Short mmCIF file of C-alpha atoms in Angstrom, two decimals:
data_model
loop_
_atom_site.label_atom_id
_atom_site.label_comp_id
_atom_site.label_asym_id
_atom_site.label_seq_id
_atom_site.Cartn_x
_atom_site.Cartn_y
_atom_site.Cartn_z
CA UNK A 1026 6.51 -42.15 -16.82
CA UNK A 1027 8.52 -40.42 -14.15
CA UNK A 1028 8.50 -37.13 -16.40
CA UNK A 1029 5.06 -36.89 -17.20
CA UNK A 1030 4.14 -37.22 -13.32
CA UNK A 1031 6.35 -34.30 -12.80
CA UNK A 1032 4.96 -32.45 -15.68
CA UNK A 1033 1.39 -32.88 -14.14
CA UNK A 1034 2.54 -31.81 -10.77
CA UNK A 1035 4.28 -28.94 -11.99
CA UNK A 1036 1.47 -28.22 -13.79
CA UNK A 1037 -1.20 -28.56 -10.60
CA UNK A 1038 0.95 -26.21 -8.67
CA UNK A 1039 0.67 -23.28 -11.43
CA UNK A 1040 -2.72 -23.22 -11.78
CA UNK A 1041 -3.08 -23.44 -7.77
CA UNK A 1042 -1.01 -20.61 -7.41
CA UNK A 1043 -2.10 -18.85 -10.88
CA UNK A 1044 -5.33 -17.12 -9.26
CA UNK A 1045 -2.95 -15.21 -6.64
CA UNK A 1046 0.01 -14.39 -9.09
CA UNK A 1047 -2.71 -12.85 -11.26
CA UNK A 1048 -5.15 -11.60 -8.86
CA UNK A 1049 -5.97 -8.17 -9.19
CA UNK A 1050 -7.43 -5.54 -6.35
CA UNK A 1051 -10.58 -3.72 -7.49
CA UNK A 1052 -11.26 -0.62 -6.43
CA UNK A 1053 -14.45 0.48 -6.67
CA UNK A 1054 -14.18 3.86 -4.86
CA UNK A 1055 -12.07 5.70 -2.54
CA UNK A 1056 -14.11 3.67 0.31
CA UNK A 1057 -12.37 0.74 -0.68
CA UNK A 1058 -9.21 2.08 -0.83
CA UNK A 1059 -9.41 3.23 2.68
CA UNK A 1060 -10.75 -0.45 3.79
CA UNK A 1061 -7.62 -1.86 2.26
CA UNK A 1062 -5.76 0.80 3.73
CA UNK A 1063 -6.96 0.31 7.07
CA UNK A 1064 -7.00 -3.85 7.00
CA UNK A 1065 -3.36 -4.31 5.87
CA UNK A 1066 -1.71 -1.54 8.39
CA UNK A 1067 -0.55 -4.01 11.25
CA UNK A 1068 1.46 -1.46 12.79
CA UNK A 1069 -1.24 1.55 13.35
CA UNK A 1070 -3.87 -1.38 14.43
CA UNK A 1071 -1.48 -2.53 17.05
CA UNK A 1072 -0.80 1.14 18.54
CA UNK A 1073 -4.71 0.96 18.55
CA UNK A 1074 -5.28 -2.24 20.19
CA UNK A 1075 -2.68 -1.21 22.69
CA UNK A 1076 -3.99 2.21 23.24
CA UNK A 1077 -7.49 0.88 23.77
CA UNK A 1078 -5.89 -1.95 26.33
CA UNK A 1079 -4.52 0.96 28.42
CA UNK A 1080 -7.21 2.79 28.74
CA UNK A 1081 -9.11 -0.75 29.75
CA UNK A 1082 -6.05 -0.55 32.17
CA UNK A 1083 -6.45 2.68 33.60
CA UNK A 1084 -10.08 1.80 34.57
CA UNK A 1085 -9.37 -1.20 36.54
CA UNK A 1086 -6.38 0.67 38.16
CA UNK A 1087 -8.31 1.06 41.74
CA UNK A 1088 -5.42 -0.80 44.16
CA UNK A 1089 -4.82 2.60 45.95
CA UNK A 1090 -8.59 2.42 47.55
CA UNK A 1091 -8.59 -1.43 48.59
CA UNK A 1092 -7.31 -2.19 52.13
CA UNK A 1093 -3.65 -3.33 52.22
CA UNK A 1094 -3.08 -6.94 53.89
CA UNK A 1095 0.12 -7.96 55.53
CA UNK A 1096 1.03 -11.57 56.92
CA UNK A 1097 4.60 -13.02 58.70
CA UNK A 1098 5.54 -16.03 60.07
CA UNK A 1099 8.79 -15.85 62.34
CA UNK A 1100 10.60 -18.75 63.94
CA UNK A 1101 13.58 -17.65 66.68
CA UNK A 1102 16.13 -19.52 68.56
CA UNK A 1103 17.90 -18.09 71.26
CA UNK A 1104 20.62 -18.70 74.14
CA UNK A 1105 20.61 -17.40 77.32
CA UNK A 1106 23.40 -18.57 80.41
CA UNK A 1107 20.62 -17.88 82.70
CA UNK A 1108 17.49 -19.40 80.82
CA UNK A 1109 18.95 -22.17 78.84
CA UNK A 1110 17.79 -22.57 74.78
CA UNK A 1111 14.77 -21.85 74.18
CA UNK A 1112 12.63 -21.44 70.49
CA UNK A 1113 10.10 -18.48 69.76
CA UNK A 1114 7.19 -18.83 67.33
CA UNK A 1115 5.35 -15.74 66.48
CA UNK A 1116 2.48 -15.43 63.48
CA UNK A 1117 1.11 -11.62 62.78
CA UNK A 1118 -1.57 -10.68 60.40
CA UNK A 1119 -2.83 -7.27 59.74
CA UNK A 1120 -4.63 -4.77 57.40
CA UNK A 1121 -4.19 -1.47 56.64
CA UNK A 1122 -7.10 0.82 54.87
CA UNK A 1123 -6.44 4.73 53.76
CA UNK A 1124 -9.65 6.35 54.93
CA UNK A 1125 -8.47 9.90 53.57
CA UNK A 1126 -5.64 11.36 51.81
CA UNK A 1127 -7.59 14.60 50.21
CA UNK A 1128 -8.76 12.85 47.41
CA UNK A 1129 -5.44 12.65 45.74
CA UNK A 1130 -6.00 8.83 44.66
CA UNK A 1131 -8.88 9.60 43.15
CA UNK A 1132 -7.85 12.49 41.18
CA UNK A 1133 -4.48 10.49 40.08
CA UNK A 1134 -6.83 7.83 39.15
CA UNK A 1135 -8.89 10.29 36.89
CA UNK A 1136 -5.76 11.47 35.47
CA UNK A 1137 -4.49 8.28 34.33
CA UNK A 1138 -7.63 7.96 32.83
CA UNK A 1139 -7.40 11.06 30.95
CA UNK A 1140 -3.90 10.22 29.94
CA UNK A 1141 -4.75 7.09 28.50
CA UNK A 1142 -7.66 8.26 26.56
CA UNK A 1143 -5.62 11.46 25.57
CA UNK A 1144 -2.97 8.56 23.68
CA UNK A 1145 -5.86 6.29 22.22
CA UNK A 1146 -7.29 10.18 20.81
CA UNK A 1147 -3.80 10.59 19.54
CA UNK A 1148 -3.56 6.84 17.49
CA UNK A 1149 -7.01 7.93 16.07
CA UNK A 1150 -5.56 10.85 14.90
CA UNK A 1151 -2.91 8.98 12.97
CA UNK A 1152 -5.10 7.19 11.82
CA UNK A 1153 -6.96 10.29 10.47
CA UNK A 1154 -3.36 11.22 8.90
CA UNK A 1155 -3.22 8.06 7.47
CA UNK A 1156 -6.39 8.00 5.56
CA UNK A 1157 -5.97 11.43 4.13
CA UNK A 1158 -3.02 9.97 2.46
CA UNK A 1159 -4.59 6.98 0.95
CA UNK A 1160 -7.68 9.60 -0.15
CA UNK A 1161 -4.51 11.66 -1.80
CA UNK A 1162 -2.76 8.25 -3.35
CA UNK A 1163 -5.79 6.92 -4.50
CA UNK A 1164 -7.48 10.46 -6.34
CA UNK A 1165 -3.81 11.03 -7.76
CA UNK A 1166 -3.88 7.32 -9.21
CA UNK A 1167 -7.40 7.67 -10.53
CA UNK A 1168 -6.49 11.02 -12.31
CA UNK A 1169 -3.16 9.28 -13.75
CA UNK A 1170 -5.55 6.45 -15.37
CA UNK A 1171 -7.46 9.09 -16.50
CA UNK A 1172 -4.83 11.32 -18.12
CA UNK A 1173 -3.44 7.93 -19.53
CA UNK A 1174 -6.94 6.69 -21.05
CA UNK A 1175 -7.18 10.39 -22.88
CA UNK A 1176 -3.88 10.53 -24.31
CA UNK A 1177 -3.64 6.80 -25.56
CA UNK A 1178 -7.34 7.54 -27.01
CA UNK A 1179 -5.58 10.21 -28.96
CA UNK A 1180 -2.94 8.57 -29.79
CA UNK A 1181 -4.50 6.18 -31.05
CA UNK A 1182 -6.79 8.60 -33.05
CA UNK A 1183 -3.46 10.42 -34.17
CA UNK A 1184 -1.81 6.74 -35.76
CA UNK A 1185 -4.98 6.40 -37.88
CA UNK A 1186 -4.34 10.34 -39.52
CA UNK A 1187 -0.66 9.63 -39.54
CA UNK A 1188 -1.53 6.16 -41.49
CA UNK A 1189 -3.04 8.16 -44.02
CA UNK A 1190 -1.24 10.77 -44.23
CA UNK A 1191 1.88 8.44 -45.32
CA UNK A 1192 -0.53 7.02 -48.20
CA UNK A 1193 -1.69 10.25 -49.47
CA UNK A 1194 2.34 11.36 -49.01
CA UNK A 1195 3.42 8.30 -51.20
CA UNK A 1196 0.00 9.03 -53.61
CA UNK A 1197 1.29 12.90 -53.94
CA UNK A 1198 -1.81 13.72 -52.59
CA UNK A 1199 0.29 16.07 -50.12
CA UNK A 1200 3.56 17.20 -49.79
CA UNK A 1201 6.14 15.87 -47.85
CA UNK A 1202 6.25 18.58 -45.60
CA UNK A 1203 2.73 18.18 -44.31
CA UNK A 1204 3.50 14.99 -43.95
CA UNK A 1205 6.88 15.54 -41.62
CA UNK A 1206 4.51 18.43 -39.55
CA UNK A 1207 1.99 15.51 -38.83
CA UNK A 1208 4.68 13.43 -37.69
CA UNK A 1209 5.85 15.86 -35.54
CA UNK A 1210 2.59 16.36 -34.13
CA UNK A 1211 2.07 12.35 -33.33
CA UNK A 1212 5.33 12.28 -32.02
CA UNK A 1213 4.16 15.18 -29.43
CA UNK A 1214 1.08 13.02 -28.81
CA UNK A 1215 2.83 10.00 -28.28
CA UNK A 1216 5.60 11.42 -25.79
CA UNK A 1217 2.61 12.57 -23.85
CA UNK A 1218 0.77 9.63 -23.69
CA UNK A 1219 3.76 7.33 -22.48
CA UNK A 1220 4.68 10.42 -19.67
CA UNK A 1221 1.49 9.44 -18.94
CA UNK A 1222 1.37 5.47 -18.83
CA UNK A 1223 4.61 6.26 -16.61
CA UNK A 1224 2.95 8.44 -14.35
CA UNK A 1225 0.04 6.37 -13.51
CA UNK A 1226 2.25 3.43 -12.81
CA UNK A 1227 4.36 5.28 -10.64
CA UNK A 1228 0.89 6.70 -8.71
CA UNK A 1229 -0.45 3.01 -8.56
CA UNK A 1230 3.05 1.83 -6.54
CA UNK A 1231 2.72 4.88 -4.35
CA UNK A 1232 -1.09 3.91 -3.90
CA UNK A 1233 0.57 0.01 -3.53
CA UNK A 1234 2.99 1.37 -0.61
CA UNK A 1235 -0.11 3.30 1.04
CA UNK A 1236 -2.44 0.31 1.30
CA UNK A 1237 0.52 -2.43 2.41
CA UNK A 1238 0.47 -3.66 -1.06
CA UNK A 1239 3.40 -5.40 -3.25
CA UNK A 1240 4.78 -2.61 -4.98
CA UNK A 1241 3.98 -4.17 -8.58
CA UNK A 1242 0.34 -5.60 -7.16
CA UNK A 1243 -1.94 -4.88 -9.99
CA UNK A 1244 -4.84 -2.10 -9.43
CA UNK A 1245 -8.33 -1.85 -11.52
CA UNK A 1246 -10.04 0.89 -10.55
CA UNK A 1247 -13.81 0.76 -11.02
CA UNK A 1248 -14.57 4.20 -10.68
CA UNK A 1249 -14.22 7.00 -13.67
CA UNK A 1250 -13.54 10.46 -12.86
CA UNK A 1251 -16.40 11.02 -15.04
CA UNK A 1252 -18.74 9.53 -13.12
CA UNK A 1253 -17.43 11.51 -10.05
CA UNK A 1254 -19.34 14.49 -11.18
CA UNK A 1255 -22.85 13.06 -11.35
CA UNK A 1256 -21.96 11.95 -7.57
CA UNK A 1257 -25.19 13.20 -4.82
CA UNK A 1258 -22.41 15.01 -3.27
CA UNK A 1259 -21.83 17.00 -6.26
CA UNK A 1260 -25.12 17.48 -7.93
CA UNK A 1261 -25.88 18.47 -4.00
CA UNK A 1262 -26.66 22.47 -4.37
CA UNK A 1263 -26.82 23.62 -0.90
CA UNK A 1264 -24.32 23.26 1.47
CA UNK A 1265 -23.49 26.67 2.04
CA UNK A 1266 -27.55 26.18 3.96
CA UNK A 1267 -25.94 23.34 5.75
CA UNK A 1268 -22.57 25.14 7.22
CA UNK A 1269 -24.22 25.53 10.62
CA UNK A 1270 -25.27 22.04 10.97
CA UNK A 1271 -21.70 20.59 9.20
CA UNK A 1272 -19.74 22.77 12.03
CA UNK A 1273 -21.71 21.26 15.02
CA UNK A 1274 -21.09 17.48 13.29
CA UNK A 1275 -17.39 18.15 13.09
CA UNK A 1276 -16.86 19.88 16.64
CA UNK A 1277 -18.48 16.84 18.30
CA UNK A 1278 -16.22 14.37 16.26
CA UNK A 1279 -13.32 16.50 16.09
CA UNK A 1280 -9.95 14.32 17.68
CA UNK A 1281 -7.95 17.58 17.54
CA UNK A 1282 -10.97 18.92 19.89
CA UNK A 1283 -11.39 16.22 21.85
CA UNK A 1284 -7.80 15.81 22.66
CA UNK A 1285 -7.03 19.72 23.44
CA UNK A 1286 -10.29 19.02 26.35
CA UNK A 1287 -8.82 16.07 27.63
CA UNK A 1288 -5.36 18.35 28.05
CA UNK A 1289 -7.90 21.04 29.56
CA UNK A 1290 -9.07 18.07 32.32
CA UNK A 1291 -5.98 16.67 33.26
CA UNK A 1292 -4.45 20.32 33.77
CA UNK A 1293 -6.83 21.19 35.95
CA UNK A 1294 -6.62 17.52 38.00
CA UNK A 1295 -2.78 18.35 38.06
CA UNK A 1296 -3.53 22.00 39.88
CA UNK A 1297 -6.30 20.56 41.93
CA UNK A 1298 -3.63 17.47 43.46
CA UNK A 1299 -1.31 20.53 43.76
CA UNK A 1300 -3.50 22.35 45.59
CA UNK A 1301 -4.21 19.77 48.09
CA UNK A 1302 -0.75 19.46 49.02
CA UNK A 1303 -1.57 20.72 52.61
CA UNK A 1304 -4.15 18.16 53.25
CA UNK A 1305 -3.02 15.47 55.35
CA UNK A 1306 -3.69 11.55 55.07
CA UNK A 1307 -5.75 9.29 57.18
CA UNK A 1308 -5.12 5.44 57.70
CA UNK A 1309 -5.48 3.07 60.24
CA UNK A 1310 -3.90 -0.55 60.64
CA UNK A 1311 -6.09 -3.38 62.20
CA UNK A 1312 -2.95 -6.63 63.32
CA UNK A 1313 -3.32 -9.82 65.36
CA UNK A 1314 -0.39 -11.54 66.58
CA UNK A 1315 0.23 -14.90 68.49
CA UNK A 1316 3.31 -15.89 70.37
CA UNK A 1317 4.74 -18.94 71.99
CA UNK A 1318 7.74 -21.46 72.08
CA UNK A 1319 5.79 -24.40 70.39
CA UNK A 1320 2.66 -24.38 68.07
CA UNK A 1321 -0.22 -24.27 68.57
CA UNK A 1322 0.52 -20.90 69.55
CA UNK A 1323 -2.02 -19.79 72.52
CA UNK A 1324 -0.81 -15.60 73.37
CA UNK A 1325 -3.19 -13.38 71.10
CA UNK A 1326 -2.46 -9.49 70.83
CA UNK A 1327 -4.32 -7.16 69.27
CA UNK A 1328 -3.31 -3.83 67.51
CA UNK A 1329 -4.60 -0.78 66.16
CA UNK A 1330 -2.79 2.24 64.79
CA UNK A 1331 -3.87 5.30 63.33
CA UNK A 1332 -1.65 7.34 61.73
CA UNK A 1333 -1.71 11.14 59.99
CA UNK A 1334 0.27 11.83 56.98
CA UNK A 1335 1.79 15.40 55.41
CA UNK A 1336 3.85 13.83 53.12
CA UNK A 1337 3.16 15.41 50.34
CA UNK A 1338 3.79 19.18 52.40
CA UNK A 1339 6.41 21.36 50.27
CA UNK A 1340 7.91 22.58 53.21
CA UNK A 1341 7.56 20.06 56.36
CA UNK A 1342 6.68 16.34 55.72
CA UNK A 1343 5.97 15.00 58.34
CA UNK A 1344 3.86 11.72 59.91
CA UNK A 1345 2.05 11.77 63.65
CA UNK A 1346 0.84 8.13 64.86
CA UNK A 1347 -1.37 6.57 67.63
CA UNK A 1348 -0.84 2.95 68.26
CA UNK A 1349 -2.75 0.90 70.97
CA UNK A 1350 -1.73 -2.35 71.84
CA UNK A 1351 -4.06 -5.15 73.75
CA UNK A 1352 -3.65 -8.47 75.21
CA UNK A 1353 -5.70 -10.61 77.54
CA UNK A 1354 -8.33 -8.79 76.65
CA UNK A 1355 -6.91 -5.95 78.43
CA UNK A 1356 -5.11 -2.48 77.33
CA UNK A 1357 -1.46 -2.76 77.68
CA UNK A 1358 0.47 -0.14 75.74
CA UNK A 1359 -0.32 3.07 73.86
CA UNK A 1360 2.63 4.54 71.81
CA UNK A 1361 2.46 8.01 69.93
CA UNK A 1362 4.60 8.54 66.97
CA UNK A 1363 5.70 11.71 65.22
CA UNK A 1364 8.35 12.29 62.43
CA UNK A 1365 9.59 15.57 60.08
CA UNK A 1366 11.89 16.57 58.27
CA UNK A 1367 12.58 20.29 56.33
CA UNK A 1368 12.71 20.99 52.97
CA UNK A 1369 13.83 23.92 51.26
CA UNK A 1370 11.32 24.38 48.72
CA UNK A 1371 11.72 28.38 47.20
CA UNK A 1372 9.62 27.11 43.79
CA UNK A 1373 6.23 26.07 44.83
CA UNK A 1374 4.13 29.28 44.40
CA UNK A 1375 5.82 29.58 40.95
CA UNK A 1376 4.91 25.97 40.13
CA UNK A 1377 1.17 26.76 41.60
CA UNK A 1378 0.91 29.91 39.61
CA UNK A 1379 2.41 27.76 36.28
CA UNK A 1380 -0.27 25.12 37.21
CA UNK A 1381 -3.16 28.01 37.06
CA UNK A 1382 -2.05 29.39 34.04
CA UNK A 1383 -1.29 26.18 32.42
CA UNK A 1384 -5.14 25.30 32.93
CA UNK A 1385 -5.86 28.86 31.57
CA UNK A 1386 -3.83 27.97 28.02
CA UNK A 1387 -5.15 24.44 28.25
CA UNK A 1388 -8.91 26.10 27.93
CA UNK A 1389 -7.76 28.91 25.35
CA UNK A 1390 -6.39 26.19 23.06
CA UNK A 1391 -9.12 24.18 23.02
CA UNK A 1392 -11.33 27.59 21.81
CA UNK A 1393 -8.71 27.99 19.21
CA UNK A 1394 -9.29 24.33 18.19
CA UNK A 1395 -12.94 24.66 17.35
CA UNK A 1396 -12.63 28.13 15.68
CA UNK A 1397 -10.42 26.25 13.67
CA UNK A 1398 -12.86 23.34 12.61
CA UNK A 1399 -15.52 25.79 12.41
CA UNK A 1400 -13.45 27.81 10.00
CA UNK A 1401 -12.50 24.97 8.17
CA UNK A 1402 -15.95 23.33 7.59
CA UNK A 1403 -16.84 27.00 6.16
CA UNK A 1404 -13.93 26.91 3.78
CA UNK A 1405 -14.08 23.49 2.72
CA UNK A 1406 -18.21 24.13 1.80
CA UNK A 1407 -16.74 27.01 -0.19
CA UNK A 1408 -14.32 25.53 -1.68
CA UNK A 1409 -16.37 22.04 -2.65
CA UNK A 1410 -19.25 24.56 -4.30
CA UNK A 1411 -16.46 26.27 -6.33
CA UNK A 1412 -14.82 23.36 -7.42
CA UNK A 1413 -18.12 21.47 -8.53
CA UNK A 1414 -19.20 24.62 -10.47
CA UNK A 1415 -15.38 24.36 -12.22
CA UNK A 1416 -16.02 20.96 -12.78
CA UNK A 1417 -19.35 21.18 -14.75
CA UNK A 1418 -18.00 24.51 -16.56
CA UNK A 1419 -15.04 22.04 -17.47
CA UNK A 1420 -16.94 19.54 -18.73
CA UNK A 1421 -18.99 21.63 -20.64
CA UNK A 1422 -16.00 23.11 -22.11
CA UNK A 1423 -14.76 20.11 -22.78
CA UNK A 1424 -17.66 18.45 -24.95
CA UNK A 1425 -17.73 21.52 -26.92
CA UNK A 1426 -14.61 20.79 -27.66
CA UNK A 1427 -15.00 17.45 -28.54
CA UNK A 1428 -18.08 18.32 -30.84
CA UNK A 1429 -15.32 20.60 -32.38
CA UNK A 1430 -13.05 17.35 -32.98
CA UNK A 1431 -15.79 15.32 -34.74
CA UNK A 1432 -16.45 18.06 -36.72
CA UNK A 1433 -13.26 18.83 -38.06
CA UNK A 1434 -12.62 14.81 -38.58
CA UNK A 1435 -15.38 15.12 -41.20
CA UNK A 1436 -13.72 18.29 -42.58
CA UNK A 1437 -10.73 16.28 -42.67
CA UNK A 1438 -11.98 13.83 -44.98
CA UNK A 1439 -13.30 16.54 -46.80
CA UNK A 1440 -9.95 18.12 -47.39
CA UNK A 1441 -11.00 21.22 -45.89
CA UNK A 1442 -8.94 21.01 -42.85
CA UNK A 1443 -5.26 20.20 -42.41
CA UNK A 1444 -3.87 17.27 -41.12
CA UNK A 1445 -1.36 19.13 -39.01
CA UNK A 1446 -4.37 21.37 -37.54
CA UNK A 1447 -6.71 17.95 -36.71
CA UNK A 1448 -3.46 16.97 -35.00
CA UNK A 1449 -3.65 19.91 -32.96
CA UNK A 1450 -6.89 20.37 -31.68
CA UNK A 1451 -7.01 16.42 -30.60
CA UNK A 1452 -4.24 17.32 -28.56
CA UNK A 1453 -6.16 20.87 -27.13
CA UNK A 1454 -9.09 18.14 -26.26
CA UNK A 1455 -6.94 15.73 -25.15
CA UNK A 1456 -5.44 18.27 -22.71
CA UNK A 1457 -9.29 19.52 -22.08
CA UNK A 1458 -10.53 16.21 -20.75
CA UNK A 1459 -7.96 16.14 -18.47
CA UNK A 1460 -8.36 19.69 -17.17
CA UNK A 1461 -12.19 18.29 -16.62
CA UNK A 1462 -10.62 15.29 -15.00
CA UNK A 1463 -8.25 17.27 -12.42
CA UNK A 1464 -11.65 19.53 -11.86
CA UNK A 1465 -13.47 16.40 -10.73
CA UNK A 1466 -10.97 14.79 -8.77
CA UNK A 1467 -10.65 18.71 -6.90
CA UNK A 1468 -13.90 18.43 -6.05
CA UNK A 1469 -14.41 14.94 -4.90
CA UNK A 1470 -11.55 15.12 -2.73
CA UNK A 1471 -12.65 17.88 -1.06
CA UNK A 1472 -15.87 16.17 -0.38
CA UNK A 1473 -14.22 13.41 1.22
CA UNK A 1474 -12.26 15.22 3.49
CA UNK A 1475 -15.37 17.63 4.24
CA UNK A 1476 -17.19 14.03 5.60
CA UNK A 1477 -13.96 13.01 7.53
CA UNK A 1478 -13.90 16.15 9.25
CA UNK A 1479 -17.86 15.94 10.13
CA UNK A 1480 -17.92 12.26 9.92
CA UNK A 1481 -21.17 11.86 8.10
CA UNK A 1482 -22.23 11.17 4.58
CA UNK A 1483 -22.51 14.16 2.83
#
């Protein structure tokens, strides 16, 4: 009884955990691939989410232009010969507000921004990185399956004539030496087709490794390079009319771009705070105080200070101050403040004229960067137009071919043809369909990136 409990339990847990030791990913298209991709990378969507978080961050980062508030409580005991013990008590309050430092916060507040967008630009374009390699893994597995499918379709077709061949051998219908050449022949086609098998396997654990995948995770692919050639994208006939309008999409999408403008922003925010080195810094403190030897505490005083910074001057920082003091409602002390000290500072103008030029470069790069995209949209339409017009020459090429095939089959049977030549030729159109298949896979690729660089459907 005992056993066959066990037995049925053992048996419940394999077929609950059948469907995901079994379960295979489809992929329909490259789309999918990149989903996958995308979805299982916890490492690049972290980076991301943090990236994003800081740039939340930077926004809310506005402490430097919100008063400053200061509170102390103080409780003294003292003896005097002459006075006797005594306590003090003393509570002081205050707030201090920067009215004007040059606009220096705000520009260090802009750059922070621009830093913090400049890294979230720079996660995107991993991310960019990241999907041109899955497009790459997943093209290269999908022309592997294809070069396997050929070659085990000919192999196949090359066991039937080496089946017969063997007969008519052993019938004296041909000589043995025929018979060895066709053997020699299927062995070529064979080697081939298993270099094959081994290739695609090793492109579907690359693919595996690219979308977070168990290495030995099982991959259908529902897409045929054939049917990548009857795509909209490639039947499309002209985007060399489109160039114009492809260039504009990508420049306004462009990370590379976007990123070499943000440098172009923060280098001139970092000249401009430069630049306003020289101008000084305004604040003023508001304080109320009480004193007394026992609570509650009944001698108010009143202070305000105003004080003039240069601390940011390369040569002479230095601090003036104006602080009036009032109690029983009356004036009762004024006290003027100044402090410096001297720095020898022989690099500023260099660093200033670095700073200028540095802005300069900034701008000049970011011109580079969109000649760049604009020169690649143009060669990527060129090269997507030449590779679709290889592609349908290939094909072409490679049903004639096949035509060729069926008709020397019949020939075969006939007796008119060799066995050894039929051999041959299926292995020139096995070789064909796969030259059609790398043609397809050229061009559809480029597509793809051509829409990741403008980011719209092509």
């Amino acid at each position: 009884m005992r056993r066959k409990l066990l037995l049925a339990a053992c048996s419940f847990v394999f077929l609950q955990s059948a469907p995901a030791l079994f379960a295979q990913i489809v992929l329909r298209s490259a789309d999918d691939a990149l989903q996958i991709a995308l979805s299982n990378d916890r490492e690049l969507r972290i980076r991301r989410q943090y990236a994003q978080e800081e740039v939340r961050l930077s926004k809310k980062s506005l402490t430097p232009f919100f008063p400053e508030f200061d509170f102390a409580i103080s409780d003294s005991a003292f003896a005097s010969a002459r006075d006797g013990d005594y306590k003090r008590k003393s509570i002081e309050a205050g707030v201090t507000q920067k009215v004007f430092n040059g606009g220096k916060s705000l520009l260090e507040y802009k750059m922070q921004r621009e830093k913090s967008f400049y890294d979230l630009l720079q996660v995107q374009k991993e991310e960019e990185a990241q999907k041109n390699k899955v497009l790459q893994g997943y093209y290269s597995a999908l022309l592997a399956k294809m070069e396997s499918d050929v070659f085990c379709a000919a192999l196949d077709n090359a066991k039937e004539v080496l089946f017969i061949a063997e007969l008519e051998e052993e019938s004296g219908m041909i000589s043995k030496t025929e018979l060895l050449e066709s053997k020699v022949r299927y062995g070529q086609i064979k080697a081939q087709a298993k270099s094959a098998r081994d290739k695609f396997l090793d492109s579907c654990r690359l693919l595996n490794e690219l979308l977070s995948l168990d290495a030995n995770q099982s991959l259908v692919f529902g897409q045929d390079a054939s049917e990548l050639l009857f795509d909209d994208a490639l039947k499309e006939r002209n985007l060399n009319g489109r160039i114009m309008a492809l260039s504009q999409k990508a420049v306004e999408s462009s990370v590379d771009l976007k990123k070499a403008r943000a440098q172009t922003e923060w280098e001139k925010k970092r000249r401009a705070l430069q630049t306003r080195a020289f101008l000084p810094s305004v604040s003023v403190r508001a304080g109320f105080s009480f004193d007394g030897r026992s609570y509650p505490l009944t001698q108010p005083s009143y202070s305000f200070k105003v004080t003039l910074g240069f601390d940011n001057n390369p040569w002479i920082p230095a601090s003036v101050s104006r602080a009036a003091g009032s109690q029983d409602g009356r004036l009762n002390s004024i006290t003027d403040g100044f402090s410096a000290k001297g720095i020898v500072n022989t690099s500023w103008t260099s660093q200033m004229r670095l700073l200028k030029i540095g802005v300069e470069k900034s701008r000049l790069d970011a011109e580079k960067v969109q000649r760049e995209i604009e020169g690649k949209v143009f060669r990527l339409v060129q090269g997507v137009e030449s590779a679709r017009e290889n592609a349908l020459l290939l094909l072409e090429t490679a049903k004639l071919k096949e035509q060729k095939l069926g008709l020397m089959k019949i020939q075969l049977e006939q007796g008119s043809v060799t066995k050894t030549d039929y051999l041959e030729n299926l292995s020139d159109c096995a070789a064909q369909k796969i030259k059609c298949a790398k043609g397809m896979v050229e061009a559809a690729l480029l597509i793809k990136e051509l829409e990741a660089l403008s980011c719209c459907k092509i």
